[in-house]
Amino acid sequence: MAATSVRQVNIAIIGLGGVGKCFLSQLEQLAARRPSPKLVVTYICTSKKALYSTDHVAIDFRDLPSTLAASPHAPLPLPKLADFLGTSGSKTVLVDNTSSQDVADAYPLFLGRGISIVTPNKKAFSGPYKLWQDIFAAAAQSGAKVYHESSVGAGLPVISTLKDLVDTGDEVTKIEGVFSGTMSFLFNSFAPASGSGGGRWSAEVKKAKELGYTEPDPRDDLNGLDVARKLTILARLAGLPVESPTSFPVQSLIPKELESAASGDEFLEKLPAFDAQMEETKAEAEREGKVVRFVGSIDVATKQVRVGLEKFDLSHPIAALKGSDNIISFYTKRYGSNPLIIQGAGAGGDVTAMGVTSDLLKVLSQIA
């Protein structure tokens, strides 16, 4: 039985939004390219609909989104889903393409049942430190695997690189970078390293929203919490037991007076009245021959984690970023004064899904 069980790996997918659709397309290609082990989708759901059969029959990739939309089934409650997947008799991988805290909270349950997990969901790894401990304890106890490369920097090899540095015994002293595609785009437009151009802050925020670089309510980017979540994950991997994304200084770029604006549209409408503050920040940097950027940093020795505005010389790699790229610098004992730098697109459905697919391949190499 053991020999035949690994001829097939069952895949359960939660979430079919932007990343979910891209992942499904990559999975279909992967399944066609790699006949062994056979990759079989046995469960897929959105927040409202689910597609599965009680005897774990393979779901056909063809017309899957429309078949799912027509399904009479609601998603299984998470404890029931763990039971369902745990009784299939085949190795199973759960792919969580959501940003749901409820799904994240259930990871220890799935892992405890021997179900491996791959996910871009930041909330599982940046929530309470106890959840982080419970996730990895459950995986260690059952032998199930958990990978989350795309929870920081989409498909960029940020987490795998940091893990390799730590696991091979290098001493990571500092991590610094631009971890938000939104903030990268905003500041590269608002305060370009070339010194020319750059509109008013409120106009740049409005433009970024129209181009789809921000959340529907830009305050969800400007509050710095997205970056703080990513820093929490990296700090923990570097050995710092950071309690939560709110346990260290995070600079919000939302004027206090606009925190209570009823909607994102109202916020954008009122933002121009507060442009002077950001203009002064930009001018101050220019007077020093620098540019201002929104960065996160982890000083491992002093255990300091912070997120906020910093000024950089024009020759600094962070100043020279283009578009919405991310850049992450690892300062370590082995690499000395010149950091190991990872740079590239840190957002987008295809590259985020690539990180998830790559993690799935890692799991397959260990369980099949």
Coordinates of C-alpha atoms in Angstrom, one line a residue:
M1 CA 0.0 0.0 0.0
A2 CA 2.8 2.4 0.9
A3 CA 4.3 2.1 -2.6
T4 CA 1.1 2.9 -4.4
S5 CA 0.1 5.7 -2.0
V6 CA 2.9 7.9 -3.2
R7 CA 2.1 7.4 -6.8
Q8 CA -0.6 10.0 -6.2
V9 CA -0.6 13.2 -4.1
N10 CA -3.9 14.9 -3.4
I11 CA -4.2 18.7 -3.5
A12 CA -6.8 20.7 -1.7
I13 CA -7.1 24.4 -2.6
I14 CA -8.7 27.2 -0.6
G15 CA -9.1 30.5 -2.4
L16 CA -9.5 31.3 -6.1
G17 CA -8.8 35.0 -6.2
G18 CA -5.9 36.6 -8.2
V19 CA -3.2 34.4 -6.8
G20 CA -5.5 31.3 -6.6
K21 CA -6.3 31.5 -10.4
C22 CA -2.6 31.9 -11.3
F23 CA -1.7 29.0 -9.1
L24 CA -4.4 26.8 -10.6
S25 CA -3.0 27.5 -14.1
Q26 CA 0.5 26.7 -12.9
L27 CA -0.6 23.5 -11.2
E28 CA -2.4 22.3 -14.3
Q29 CA 0.8 22.8 -16.3
L30 CA 2.9 21.1 -13.6
A31 CA 0.5 18.1 -13.4
A32 CA 0.9 17.7 -17.2
R33 CA 4.7 18.0 -17.1
R34 CA 5.2 15.7 -14.1
P35 CA 3.2 12.5 -14.5
S36 CA 4.7 11.0 -11.3
P37 CA 3.5 11.4 -8.6
K38 CA 0.1 12.1 -10.1
L39 CA -1.2 15.4 -8.8
V40 CA -4.9 15.2 -8.2
V41 CA -7.1 18.1 -7.0
T42 CA -9.7 16.6 -4.7
Y43 CA -11.1 19.7 -3.0
I44 CA -11.3 23.4 -4.0
C45 CA -13.3 26.2 -2.5
T46 CA -13.9 29.9 -2.5
S47 CA -15.5 31.6 0.5
K48 CA -19.0 30.6 -0.8
K49 CA -18.7 27.5 -2.9
A50 CA -16.8 24.2 -2.8
L51 CA -16.2 21.3 -5.2
Y52 CA -15.4 17.8 -3.9
S53 CA -16.8 14.3 -3.8
T54 CA -17.0 12.2 -0.6
D55 CA -14.8 9.5 -2.2
H56 CA -12.0 11.9 -3.2
V57 CA -12.5 11.6 -6.9
A58 CA -10.1 13.8 -9.0
I59 CA -11.6 17.2 -10.1
D60 CA -11.1 17.9 -13.8
F61 CA -9.0 21.1 -14.5
R62 CA -11.1 21.9 -17.5
D63 CA -13.7 24.6 -16.9
L64 CA -12.9 24.3 -13.2
P65 CA -13.9 27.9 -12.2
S66 CA -17.3 27.6 -13.9
T67 CA -17.9 24.1 -12.5
L68 CA -17.1 25.4 -9.0
A69 CA -19.4 28.4 -9.5
A70 CA -22.2 26.0 -10.3
S71 CA -21.6 23.7 -7.4
P72 CA -24.4 23.2 -4.8
H73 CA -21.8 22.6 -2.0
A74 CA -20.8 25.2 0.6
P75 CA -17.2 25.0 1.8
L76 CA -16.6 22.4 4.6
P77 CA -16.0 23.9 8.0
L78 CA -12.3 23.7 8.6
P79 CA -12.3 20.8 11.2
K80 CA -14.5 18.8 8.8
L81 CA -12.2 19.6 6.0
A82 CA -9.2 18.3 8.1
D83 CA -11.2 15.0 8.7
F84 CA -12.1 14.8 5.0
L85 CA -8.5 15.2 3.8
G86 CA -7.1 13.1 6.5
T87 CA -9.1 10.0 5.6
S88 CA -8.2 9.9 1.8
G89 CA -5.5 7.3 2.2
S90 CA -3.2 9.5 0.0
K91 CA -0.5 12.0 0.9
T92 CA -2.3 15.4 0.9
V93 CA -1.1 19.0 0.5
L94 CA -3.4 21.9 1.4
V95 CA -2.8 25.1 -0.6
D96 CA -4.1 28.1 1.2
N97 CA -4.3 31.0 -1.3
T98 CA -6.2 33.3 1.1
S99 CA -5.2 35.9 3.6
S100 CA -7.7 34.5 6.1
Q101 CA -6.9 34.4 9.8
D102 CA -9.5 31.6 10.4
V103 CA -7.7 29.3 7.9
A104 CA -4.3 30.3 9.4
D105 CA -5.5 29.4 12.9
A106 CA -6.4 25.9 11.7
Y107 CA -2.9 25.1 10.4
P108 CA -1.9 23.2 13.5
L109 CA -5.0 21.0 13.1
F110 CA -4.2 20.2 9.4
L111 CA -0.5 19.6 10.1
G112 CA -1.3 17.4 13.1
R113 CA -3.3 15.2 10.7
G114 CA -0.2 14.8 8.5
I115 CA -1.5 17.3 5.8
S116 CA 1.3 19.4 4.4
I117 CA 0.7 23.2 3.8
V118 CA 2.0 25.7 1.2
T119 CA 0.7 29.2 1.3
P120 CA 1.3 32.9 0.7
N121 CA -0.9 33.7 3.8
K122 CA 1.2 36.1 6.0
K123 CA -1.3 35.9 8.9
A124 CA -0.3 32.4 9.9
F125 CA 3.4 33.3 10.4
S126 CA 3.0 36.9 11.7
G127 CA 0.1 36.5 14.1
P128 CA 0.6 35.6 17.8
Y129 CA 4.0 34.0 18.5
K130 CA 2.1 31.0 20.0
L131 CA 0.5 30.2 16.7
W132 CA 3.9 30.2 15.0
Q133 CA 5.2 27.7 17.7
D134 CA 2.0 25.5 17.4
I135 CA 2.4 25.4 13.5
F136 CA 6.0 24.2 13.6
A137 CA 5.4 21.9 16.6
A138 CA 2.5 20.2 14.8
A139 CA 4.6 19.7 11.6
A140 CA 7.5 18.3 13.6
Q141 CA 5.2 15.9 15.4
S142 CA 3.4 14.5 12.3
G143 CA 6.2 14.8 9.7
A144 CA 4.0 17.1 7.5
K145 CA 5.7 20.0 5.7
V146 CA 4.9 23.7 5.8
Y147 CA 6.3 26.3 3.4
H148 CA 5.4 29.9 2.9
E149 CA 7.9 31.5 0.6
S150 CA 5.3 33.9 -0.9
S151 CA 4.4 35.3 2.5
V152 CA 7.4 37.7 2.0
G153 CA 8.3 39.2 -1.4
A154 CA 6.0 37.0 -3.5
G155 CA 8.1 34.7 -5.7
L156 CA 11.5 36.2 -4.7
P157 CA 13.6 33.7 -2.9
V158 CA 13.7 35.7 0.4
I159 CA 12.6 33.1 3.0
S160 CA 14.5 30.2 1.4
T161 CA 17.7 32.3 1.3
L162 CA 17.3 33.4 5.0
K163 CA 16.7 29.8 6.0
D164 CA 19.8 28.6 4.1
L165 CA 21.9 31.3 5.8
V166 CA 20.7 30.3 9.3
D167 CA 20.7 26.6 8.7
T168 CA 24.3 26.6 7.4
G169 CA 25.5 28.4 10.5
D170 CA 26.0 31.9 9.1
E171 CA 25.3 34.8 11.5
V172 CA 22.7 37.2 10.2
T173 CA 23.4 40.6 11.7
K174 CA 20.9 42.9 9.9
I175 CA 18.1 42.6 7.4
E176 CA 17.0 45.8 5.6
G177 CA 14.9 46.6 2.6
V178 CA 11.8 47.8 0.8
F179 CA 9.2 45.1 1.4
S180 CA 6.1 46.6 -0.1
G181 CA 5.5 47.0 -3.9
T182 CA 3.0 49.7 -3.1
M183 CA 5.4 51.7 -1.0
S184 CA 8.2 51.2 -3.5
F185 CA 6.1 52.5 -6.4
L186 CA 4.8 55.5 -4.3
F187 CA 8.3 56.7 -3.2
N188 CA 10.0 56.0 -6.5
S189 CA 7.3 58.2 -8.1
F190 CA 7.1 60.8 -5.3
A191 CA 10.9 61.2 -4.7
P192 CA 12.7 59.8 -7.7
A193 CA 16.5 59.3 -7.3
S194 CA 17.0 61.4 -10.5
G195 CA 15.7 64.4 -8.5
S196 CA 13.4 65.6 -11.2
G197 CA 9.7 65.0 -11.3
G198 CA 7.6 63.6 -8.5
G199 CA 4.2 65.0 -8.0
R200 CA 2.4 65.9 -4.8
W201 CA 2.1 63.1 -2.3
S202 CA -1.7 62.9 -2.4
A203 CA -1.6 62.9 -6.3
E204 CA 0.9 60.0 -6.2
V205 CA -1.3 58.0 -3.8
K206 CA -4.3 58.6 -6.0
K207 CA -2.3 57.5 -9.1
A208 CA -1.0 54.4 -7.3
K209 CA -4.6 53.4 -6.4
E210 CA -5.9 54.0 -10.0
L211 CA -3.1 51.8 -11.4
G212 CA -4.0 49.0 -9.0
Y213 CA -0.9 49.2 -6.8
T214 CA -2.8 49.9 -3.5
E215 CA -5.5 48.1 -1.6
P216 CA -9.1 49.4 -2.4
D217 CA -8.5 51.6 0.7
P218 CA -5.0 52.9 0.5
R219 CA -4.8 53.2 4.2
D220 CA -4.4 49.4 4.4
D221 CA -1.0 50.0 2.7
L222 CA 0.0 53.4 4.3
N223 CA -0.5 52.1 7.9
G224 CA 2.7 50.1 7.5
L225 CA 1.1 46.9 8.9
D226 CA 1.7 44.8 5.7
V227 CA 5.5 45.6 6.0
A228 CA 5.4 44.9 9.7
R229 CA 3.9 41.4 9.1
K230 CA 6.7 40.6 6.7
L231 CA 9.4 41.9 9.1
T232 CA 7.8 39.8 11.9
I233 CA 8.2 36.6 9.7
L234 CA 11.8 37.4 8.8
A235 CA 12.8 38.3 12.4
R236 CA 11.4 35.1 13.7
L237 CA 13.3 33.1 11.1
A238 CA 16.4 35.0 12.1
G239 CA 15.9 33.8 15.7
L240 CA 14.1 36.7 17.3
P241 CA 10.9 35.7 19.1
V242 CA 8.9 38.8 18.0
E243 CA 5.4 38.6 19.6
S244 CA 3.4 40.3 16.9
P245 CA 3.6 43.0 14.1
T246 CA 2.4 45.6 16.7
S247 CA 5.2 44.8 19.2
F248 CA 7.8 47.1 17.6
P249 CA 7.7 50.7 16.1
V250 CA 5.8 51.0 12.9
Q251 CA 5.4 54.4 11.3
S252 CA 2.0 55.0 9.8
L253 CA 1.7 57.5 6.9
I254 CA -1.9 58.1 7.6
P255 CA -2.5 61.6 9.0
K256 CA -4.1 61.2 12.5
E257 CA -7.1 63.3 11.3
L258 CA -7.8 60.9 8.5
E259 CA -7.6 57.6 10.4
S260 CA -11.4 57.8 11.0
A261 CA -12.4 58.7 7.4
A262 CA -15.4 56.6 6.5
S263 CA -13.9 55.2 3.3
G264 CA -10.9 55.1 1.1
D265 CA -12.5 57.6 -1.3
E266 CA -13.1 60.0 1.5
F267 CA -9.5 59.6 2.7
L268 CA -8.2 60.4 -0.8
E269 CA -10.4 63.4 -1.1
K270 CA -9.1 64.9 2.1
L271 CA -5.4 63.8 1.8
P272 CA -4.3 66.9 -0.3
A273 CA -4.7 69.1 2.8
F274 CA -1.8 67.2 4.5
D275 CA 0.7 67.2 1.6
A276 CA 2.9 69.8 3.3
Q277 CA 4.2 67.3 5.8
M278 CA 5.5 64.8 3.2
E279 CA 6.8 67.6 1.0
E280 CA 9.0 68.8 4.0
T281 CA 10.2 65.3 4.6
K282 CA 11.2 65.0 0.9
A283 CA 12.9 68.5 0.9
E284 CA 14.8 67.7 4.0
A285 CA 16.3 64.6 2.4
E286 CA 17.1 66.5 -0.8
R287 CA 19.0 69.1 1.2
E288 CA 21.2 66.3 2.4
G289 CA 21.6 64.9 -1.1
K290 CA 19.4 61.9 -0.2
V291 CA 16.0 60.4 -1.0
V292 CA 13.3 59.2 1.4
R293 CA 12.1 55.6 1.3
F294 CA 9.7 53.5 3.3
V295 CA 11.8 50.6 4.7
G296 CA 11.8 47.8 7.2
S297 CA 14.9 46.8 9.2
I298 CA 15.9 44.1 11.7
D299 CA 19.0 44.6 13.8
V300 CA 19.5 41.0 15.1
A301 CA 22.2 41.9 17.7
T302 CA 20.2 44.6 19.4
K303 CA 16.9 42.9 18.7
Q304 CA 15.5 46.1 17.2
V305 CA 12.8 45.8 14.5
R306 CA 11.4 48.9 12.9
V307 CA 9.3 50.1 10.0
G308 CA 9.2 53.6 8.6
L309 CA 10.7 56.4 6.6
E310 CA 14.5 56.6 6.2
K311 CA 16.9 58.7 4.1
F312 CA 19.3 57.1 1.7
D313 CA 22.3 58.3 -0.4
L314 CA 21.6 58.4 -4.1
S315 CA 24.2 55.7 -4.6
H316 CA 22.5 53.3 -2.2
P317 CA 20.7 50.3 -3.8
I318 CA 17.5 51.1 -2.0
A319 CA 17.5 54.6 -3.6
A320 CA 17.9 53.3 -7.1
L321 CA 14.9 50.9 -7.1
K322 CA 12.5 51.2 -10.1
G323 CA 8.8 50.8 -10.4
S324 CA 7.2 48.6 -7.7
D325 CA 10.3 46.3 -7.1
N326 CA 11.2 45.0 -3.7
I327 CA 14.8 44.9 -2.4
I328 CA 16.0 42.9 0.6
S329 CA 19.6 43.1 1.9
F330 CA 21.0 40.4 4.2
Y331 CA 24.1 41.5 6.2
T332 CA 25.8 38.5 7.6
K333 CA 29.2 37.4 9.1
R334 CA 30.2 35.5 5.9
Y335 CA 29.1 38.2 3.5
G336 CA 30.9 40.9 5.5
S337 CA 30.3 44.6 4.7
N338 CA 28.7 43.9 1.3
P339 CA 25.2 42.4 1.8
L340 CA 23.6 39.6 -0.1
I341 CA 20.9 41.5 -2.1
I342 CA 17.6 40.1 -3.5
Q343 CA 15.7 42.4 -5.8
G344 CA 12.7 42.1 -8.2
A345 CA 8.9 42.1 -8.4
G346 CA 7.5 41.6 -4.9
A347 CA 3.8 41.6 -5.9
G348 CA 1.6 40.3 -8.7
G349 CA -0.5 37.1 -9.2
D350 CA 1.9 35.2 -11.4
V351 CA 5.1 35.7 -9.3
T352 CA 3.3 35.1 -6.0
A353 CA 1.8 31.9 -7.4
M354 CA 5.2 30.9 -8.6
G355 CA 6.4 31.0 -5.0
V356 CA 3.5 28.8 -4.0
T357 CA 4.1 26.3 -6.9
S358 CA 7.9 26.2 -6.0
D359 CA 7.0 25.4 -2.4
L360 CA 4.7 22.6 -3.6
L361 CA 7.6 21.1 -5.5
K362 CA 9.7 21.2 -2.4
V363 CA 7.0 19.4 -0.5
L364 CA 6.6 16.8 -3.2
S365 CA 10.4 16.1 -3.2
Q366 CA 10.1 15.3 0.5
I367 CA 6.8 13.3 0.7
A368 CA 6.6 11.6 -2.6

